[in-house]
């Protein structure tokens, strides 16, 4: 293939990609539509320890562009469950599953309209060991990790919704 043919092929490929309709989510950086919209999302307190962790994770991710006057409210309700799965021959539980589910709504403070109504969740397996302290620490770590995973999923959906609100 000659240099001219390669150049023409690269140009055709670049033109084809520009016509595909893909756009960067955070176009404009911190001053872009999505970043400004996310900084304008207020997260009211969420009940319980898992709620405290979730609110902190969400505010950390949403307010990355700096604080501004709230235009949206993100209402989150959590369902945090811990259940025993594996029962050993002596009748004790050998494995647990921690499940964190979130039902959330993004509400416009101007109109009261619900812009997003969705659920998200994740779960983690925990080995139950002979040390009660180690098991409690594993349960707590699982909750902290699940909170981060679910918060990331929520923020992604909020960003997609705000991108459509242009």
PDB file of C-alpha atoms in Angstrom:
ATOM      1  CA  UNK A   1       0.000   0.000   0.000  1.00  0.00           C
ATOM      2  CA  UNK A   2       1.434   3.355  -0.946  1.00  0.00           C
ATOM      3  CA  UNK A   3       1.774   6.276   1.431  1.00  0.00           C
ATOM      4  CA  UNK A   4      -0.964   8.161  -0.417  1.00  0.00           C
ATOM      5  CA  UNK A   5      -3.349   5.204  -0.162  1.00  0.00           C
ATOM      6  CA  UNK A   6      -2.644   4.878   3.582  1.00  0.00           C
ATOM      7  CA  UNK A   7      -3.275   8.578   4.091  1.00  0.00           C
ATOM      8  CA  UNK A   8      -6.582   8.393   2.200  1.00  0.00           C
ATOM      9  CA  UNK A   9      -7.637   5.293   4.154  1.00  0.00           C
ATOM     10  CA  UNK A  10      -6.827   6.993   7.471  1.00  0.00           C
ATOM     11  CA  UNK A  11      -8.778  10.081   6.412  1.00  0.00           C
ATOM     12  CA  UNK A  12     -11.803   7.999   5.428  1.00  0.00           C
ATOM     13  CA  UNK A  13     -11.658   6.129   8.732  1.00  0.00           C
ATOM     14  CA  UNK A  14     -11.472   9.380  10.707  1.00  0.00           C
ATOM     15  CA  UNK A  15     -14.446  10.821   8.830  1.00  0.00           C
ATOM     16  CA  UNK A  16     -16.437   7.639   9.448  1.00  0.00           C
ATOM     17  CA  UNK A  17     -15.753   7.744  13.162  1.00  0.00           C
ATOM     18  CA  UNK A  18     -16.769  11.378  13.447  1.00  0.00           C
ATOM     19  CA  UNK A  19     -20.144  10.531  11.921  1.00  0.00           C
ATOM     20  CA  UNK A  20     -20.946   7.703  14.364  1.00  0.00           C
ATOM     21  CA  UNK A  21     -22.690  10.040  16.838  1.00  0.00           C
ATOM     22  CA  UNK A  22     -20.519   9.240  19.839  1.00  0.00           C
ATOM     23  CA  UNK A  23     -19.840  12.174  22.142  1.00  0.00           C
ATOM     24  CA  UNK A  24     -17.620  12.395  25.185  1.00  0.00           C
ATOM     25  CA  UNK A  25     -19.667  12.343  28.399  1.00  0.00           C
ATOM     26  CA  UNK A  26     -17.658  15.082  30.081  1.00  0.00           C
ATOM     27  CA  UNK A  27     -17.102  17.348  27.077  1.00  0.00           C
ATOM     28  CA  UNK A  28     -15.932  20.729  28.306  1.00  0.00           C
ATOM     29  CA  UNK A  29     -14.265  19.318  31.436  1.00  0.00           C
ATOM     30  CA  UNK A  30     -15.292  20.906  34.733  1.00  0.00           C
ATOM     31  CA  UNK A  31     -17.235  23.652  32.971  1.00  0.00           C
ATOM     32  CA  UNK A  32     -19.196  21.253  30.741  1.00  0.00           C
ATOM     33  CA  UNK A  33     -22.931  20.627  30.986  1.00  0.00           C
ATOM     34  CA  UNK A  34     -22.659  17.293  32.783  1.00  0.00           C
ATOM     35  CA  UNK A  35     -20.018  18.428  35.306  1.00  0.00           C
ATOM     36  CA  UNK A  36     -21.998  21.564  36.181  1.00  0.00           C
ATOM     37  CA  UNK A  37     -25.198  19.539  36.481  1.00  0.00           C
ATOM     38  CA  UNK A  38     -23.581  16.949  38.744  1.00  0.00           C
ATOM     39  CA  UNK A  39     -22.163  19.677  40.998  1.00  0.00           C
ATOM     40  CA  UNK A  40     -25.734  21.006  41.339  1.00  0.00           C
ATOM     41  CA  UNK A  41     -27.105  17.712  42.740  1.00  0.00           C
ATOM     42  CA  UNK A  42     -27.917  17.704  46.439  1.00  0.00           C
ATOM     43  CA  UNK A  43     -28.031  14.410  48.324  1.00  0.00           C
ATOM     44  CA  UNK A  44     -30.196  14.519  51.466  1.00  0.00           C
ATOM     45  CA  UNK A  45     -29.225  12.323  54.447  1.00  0.00           C
ATOM     46  CA  UNK A  46     -29.852   8.593  54.003  1.00  0.00           C
ATOM     47  CA  UNK A  47     -30.855   6.464  56.973  1.00  0.00           C
ATOM     48  CA  UNK A  48     -28.420   4.093  58.704  1.00  0.00           C
ATOM     49  CA  UNK A  49     -24.715   3.332  58.508  1.00  0.00           C
ATOM     50  CA  UNK A  50     -24.988   2.186  54.903  1.00  0.00           C
ATOM     51  CA  UNK A  51     -26.838   5.424  54.168  1.00  0.00           C
ATOM     52  CA  UNK A  52     -24.073   7.495  55.722  1.00  0.00           C
ATOM     53  CA  UNK A  53     -21.477   5.660  53.628  1.00  0.00           C
ATOM     54  CA  UNK A  54     -23.597   6.009  50.470  1.00  0.00           C
ATOM     55  CA  UNK A  55     -24.228   9.727  50.938  1.00  0.00           C
ATOM     56  CA  UNK A  56     -20.502  10.359  51.427  1.00  0.00           C
ATOM     57  CA  UNK A  57     -19.624   8.301  48.340  1.00  0.00           C
ATOM     58  CA  UNK A  58     -22.222  10.100  46.231  1.00  0.00           C
ATOM     59  CA  UNK A  59     -21.273  13.609  47.355  1.00  0.00           C
ATOM     60  CA  UNK A  60     -17.589  12.827  46.731  1.00  0.00           C
ATOM     61  CA  UNK A  61     -18.364  11.749  43.165  1.00  0.00           C
ATOM     62  CA  UNK A  62     -20.985  14.375  42.322  1.00  0.00           C
ATOM     63  CA  UNK A  63     -19.292  17.466  43.728  1.00  0.00           C
ATOM     64  CA  UNK A  64     -15.964  16.901  41.969  1.00  0.00           C
ATOM     65  CA  UNK A  65     -16.421  20.090  39.937  1.00  0.00           C
ATOM     66  CA  UNK A  66     -17.026  22.293  42.981  1.00  0.00           C
ATOM     67  CA  UNK A  67     -20.198  23.244  44.776  1.00  0.00           C
ATOM     68  CA  UNK A  68     -22.931  25.319  43.211  1.00  0.00           C
ATOM     69  CA  UNK A  69     -26.548  26.164  43.913  1.00  0.00           C
ATOM     70  CA  UNK A  70     -28.567  22.920  44.029  1.00  0.00           C
ATOM     71  CA  UNK A  71     -30.864  22.417  41.046  1.00  0.00           C
ATOM     72  CA  UNK A  72     -31.517  18.713  41.585  1.00  0.00           C
ATOM     73  CA  UNK A  73     -32.120  16.409  44.530  1.00  0.00           C
ATOM     74  CA  UNK A  74     -31.031  12.773  44.535  1.00  0.00           C
ATOM     75  CA  UNK A  75     -33.289  10.810  46.882  1.00  0.00           C
ATOM     76  CA  UNK A  76     -31.871   7.382  47.768  1.00  0.00           C
ATOM     77  CA  UNK A  77     -33.408   4.518  49.755  1.00  0.00           C
ATOM     78  CA  UNK A  78     -31.187   1.558  50.590  1.00  0.00           C
ATOM     79  CA  UNK A  79     -31.832  -2.094  51.338  1.00  0.00           C
ATOM     80  CA  UNK A  80     -28.795  -3.657  53.031  1.00  0.00           C
ATOM     81  CA  UNK A  81     -29.089  -7.377  53.755  1.00  0.00           C
ATOM     82  CA  UNK A  82     -26.706  -9.920  55.207  1.00  0.00           C
ATOM     83  CA  UNK A  83     -27.681 -13.577  54.903  1.00  0.00           C
ATOM     84  CA  UNK A  84     -26.015 -16.883  55.716  1.00  0.00           C
ATOM     85  CA  UNK A  85     -25.465 -19.177  52.750  1.00  0.00           C
ATOM     86  CA  UNK A  86     -23.274 -22.144  53.559  1.00  0.00           C
ATOM     87  CA  UNK A  87     -24.098 -24.233  56.622  1.00  0.00           C
ATOM     88  CA  UNK A  88     -21.263 -26.411  57.902  1.00  0.00           C
ATOM     89  CA  UNK A  89     -21.674 -29.930  59.330  1.00  0.00           C
ATOM     90  CA  UNK A  90     -21.683 -28.531  62.882  1.00  0.00           C
ATOM     91  CA  UNK A  91     -24.639 -26.255  62.036  1.00  0.00           C
ATOM     92  CA  UNK A  92     -22.684 -22.995  61.842  1.00  0.00           C
ATOM     93  CA  UNK A  93     -22.724 -20.640  58.883  1.00  0.00           C
ATOM     94  CA  UNK A  94     -19.560 -20.818  56.771  1.00  0.00           C
ATOM     95  CA  UNK A  95     -20.392 -18.230  54.109  1.00  0.00           C
ATOM     96  CA  UNK A  96     -22.486 -15.060  54.008  1.00  0.00           C
ATOM     97  CA  UNK A  97     -23.743 -12.808  51.255  1.00  0.00           C
ATOM     98  CA  UNK A  98     -24.092  -9.071  51.733  1.00  0.00           C
ATOM     99  CA  UNK A  99     -26.461  -7.392  49.300  1.00  0.00           C
ATOM    100  CA  UNK A 100     -26.849  -3.640  48.885  1.00  0.00           C
ATOM    101  CA  UNK A 101     -29.696  -2.357  46.710  1.00  0.00           C
ATOM    102  CA  UNK A 102     -30.527   1.296  46.082  1.00  0.00           C
ATOM    103  CA  UNK A 103     -33.736   2.826  44.767  1.00  0.00           C
ATOM    104  CA  UNK A 104     -33.055   6.376  43.701  1.00  0.00           C
ATOM    105  CA  UNK A 105     -34.791   9.319  42.087  1.00  0.00           C
ATOM    106  CA  UNK A 106     -33.283  12.448  40.575  1.00  0.00           C
ATOM    107  CA  UNK A 107     -35.756  15.286  41.107  1.00  0.00           C
ATOM    108  CA  UNK A 108     -35.628  18.762  39.568  1.00  0.00           C
ATOM    109  CA  UNK A 109     -35.920  21.324  42.366  1.00  0.00           C
ATOM    110  CA  UNK A 110     -37.378  23.890  39.931  1.00  0.00           C
ATOM    111  CA  UNK A 111     -40.279  21.817  38.639  1.00  0.00           C
ATOM    112  CA  UNK A 112     -40.512  18.891  41.058  1.00  0.00           C
ATOM    113  CA  UNK A 113     -40.341  16.569  38.045  1.00  0.00           C
ATOM    114  CA  UNK A 114     -38.706  13.172  38.524  1.00  0.00           C
ATOM    115  CA  UNK A 115     -35.989  13.019  35.869  1.00  0.00           C
ATOM    116  CA  UNK A 116     -34.675   9.571  36.800  1.00  0.00           C
ATOM    117  CA  UNK A 117     -36.261   6.742  38.770  1.00  0.00           C
ATOM    118  CA  UNK A 118     -34.086   3.637  38.912  1.00  0.00           C
ATOM    119  CA  UNK A 119     -32.551   0.914  41.036  1.00  0.00           C
ATOM    120  CA  UNK A 120     -29.032  -0.373  41.297  1.00  0.00           C
ATOM    121  CA  UNK A 121     -27.275  -2.910  43.447  1.00  0.00           C
ATOM    122  CA  UNK A 122     -24.437  -5.278  44.034  1.00  0.00           C
ATOM    123  CA  UNK A 123     -23.519  -8.133  46.336  1.00  0.00           C
ATOM    124  CA  UNK A 124     -20.439  -9.705  47.867  1.00  0.00           C
ATOM    125  CA  UNK A 125     -19.575 -13.061  49.395  1.00  0.00           C
ATOM    126  CA  UNK A 126     -17.979 -13.225  52.846  1.00  0.00           C
ATOM    127  CA  UNK A 127     -16.196 -16.165  54.462  1.00  0.00           C
ATOM    128  CA  UNK A 128     -17.228 -16.690  58.071  1.00  0.00           C
ATOM    129  CA  UNK A 129     -14.137 -17.640  60.053  1.00  0.00           C
ATOM    130  CA  UNK A 130     -13.577 -18.711  63.655  1.00  0.00           C
ATOM    131  CA  UNK A 131     -12.586 -15.183  64.684  1.00  0.00           C
ATOM    132  CA  UNK A 132     -15.722 -13.122  65.270  1.00  0.00           C
ATOM    133  CA  UNK A 133     -13.690  -9.928  64.920  1.00  0.00           C
ATOM    134  CA  UNK A 134     -12.383 -10.989  61.498  1.00  0.00           C
ATOM    135  CA  UNK A 135     -15.886 -11.835  60.315  1.00  0.00           C
ATOM    136  CA  UNK A 136     -17.276  -8.473  61.475  1.00  0.00           C
ATOM    137  CA  UNK A 137     -14.357  -6.679  59.795  1.00  0.00           C
ATOM    138  CA  UNK A 138     -15.040  -8.594  56.554  1.00  0.00           C
ATOM    139  CA  UNK A 139     -18.739  -7.683  56.708  1.00  0.00           C
ATOM    140  CA  UNK A 140     -17.853  -4.008  57.216  1.00  0.00           C
ATOM    141  CA  UNK A 141     -15.318  -4.019  54.374  1.00  0.00           C
ATOM    142  CA  UNK A 142     -17.893  -5.653  52.097  1.00  0.00           C
ATOM    143  CA  UNK A 143     -20.386  -2.895  52.933  1.00  0.00           C
ATOM    144  CA  UNK A 144     -17.825  -0.166  52.215  1.00  0.00           C
ATOM    145  CA  UNK A 145     -16.872  -1.753  48.878  1.00  0.00           C
ATOM    146  CA  UNK A 146     -20.486  -2.341  47.858  1.00  0.00           C
ATOM    147  CA  UNK A 147     -21.299   1.275  48.670  1.00  0.00           C
ATOM    148  CA  UNK A 148     -18.581   2.463  46.285  1.00  0.00           C
ATOM    149  CA  UNK A 149     -19.738   0.137  43.502  1.00  0.00           C
ATOM    150  CA  UNK A 150     -23.397   1.140  43.809  1.00  0.00           C
ATOM    151  CA  UNK A 151     -22.501   4.856  44.096  1.00  0.00           C
ATOM    152  CA  UNK A 152     -20.511   4.586  40.856  1.00  0.00           C
ATOM    153  CA  UNK A 153     -23.511   3.011  39.109  1.00  0.00           C
ATOM    154  CA  UNK A 154     -25.853   5.714  40.409  1.00  0.00           C
ATOM    155  CA  UNK A 155     -23.523   8.549  39.363  1.00  0.00           C
ATOM    156  CA  UNK A 156     -23.195   7.069  35.870  1.00  0.00           C
ATOM    157  CA  UNK A 157     -26.984   7.026  35.462  1.00  0.00           C
ATOM    158  CA  UNK A 158     -27.278  10.569  36.845  1.00  0.00           C
ATOM    159  CA  UNK A 159     -24.607  11.774  34.401  1.00  0.00           C
ATOM    160  CA  UNK A 160     -26.406  10.146  31.461  1.00  0.00           C
ATOM    161  CA  UNK A 161     -29.675  11.746  32.552  1.00  0.00           C
ATOM    162  CA  UNK A 162     -28.101  15.188  32.974  1.00  0.00           C
ATOM    163  CA  UNK A 163     -26.447  14.891  29.555  1.00  0.00           C
ATOM    164  CA  UNK A 164     -29.896  14.486  28.026  1.00  0.00           C
ATOM    165  CA  UNK A 165     -31.168  17.565  29.919  1.00  0.00           C
ATOM    166  CA  UNK A 166     -29.000  20.005  27.921  1.00  0.00           C
TER     167      UNK A 166
END
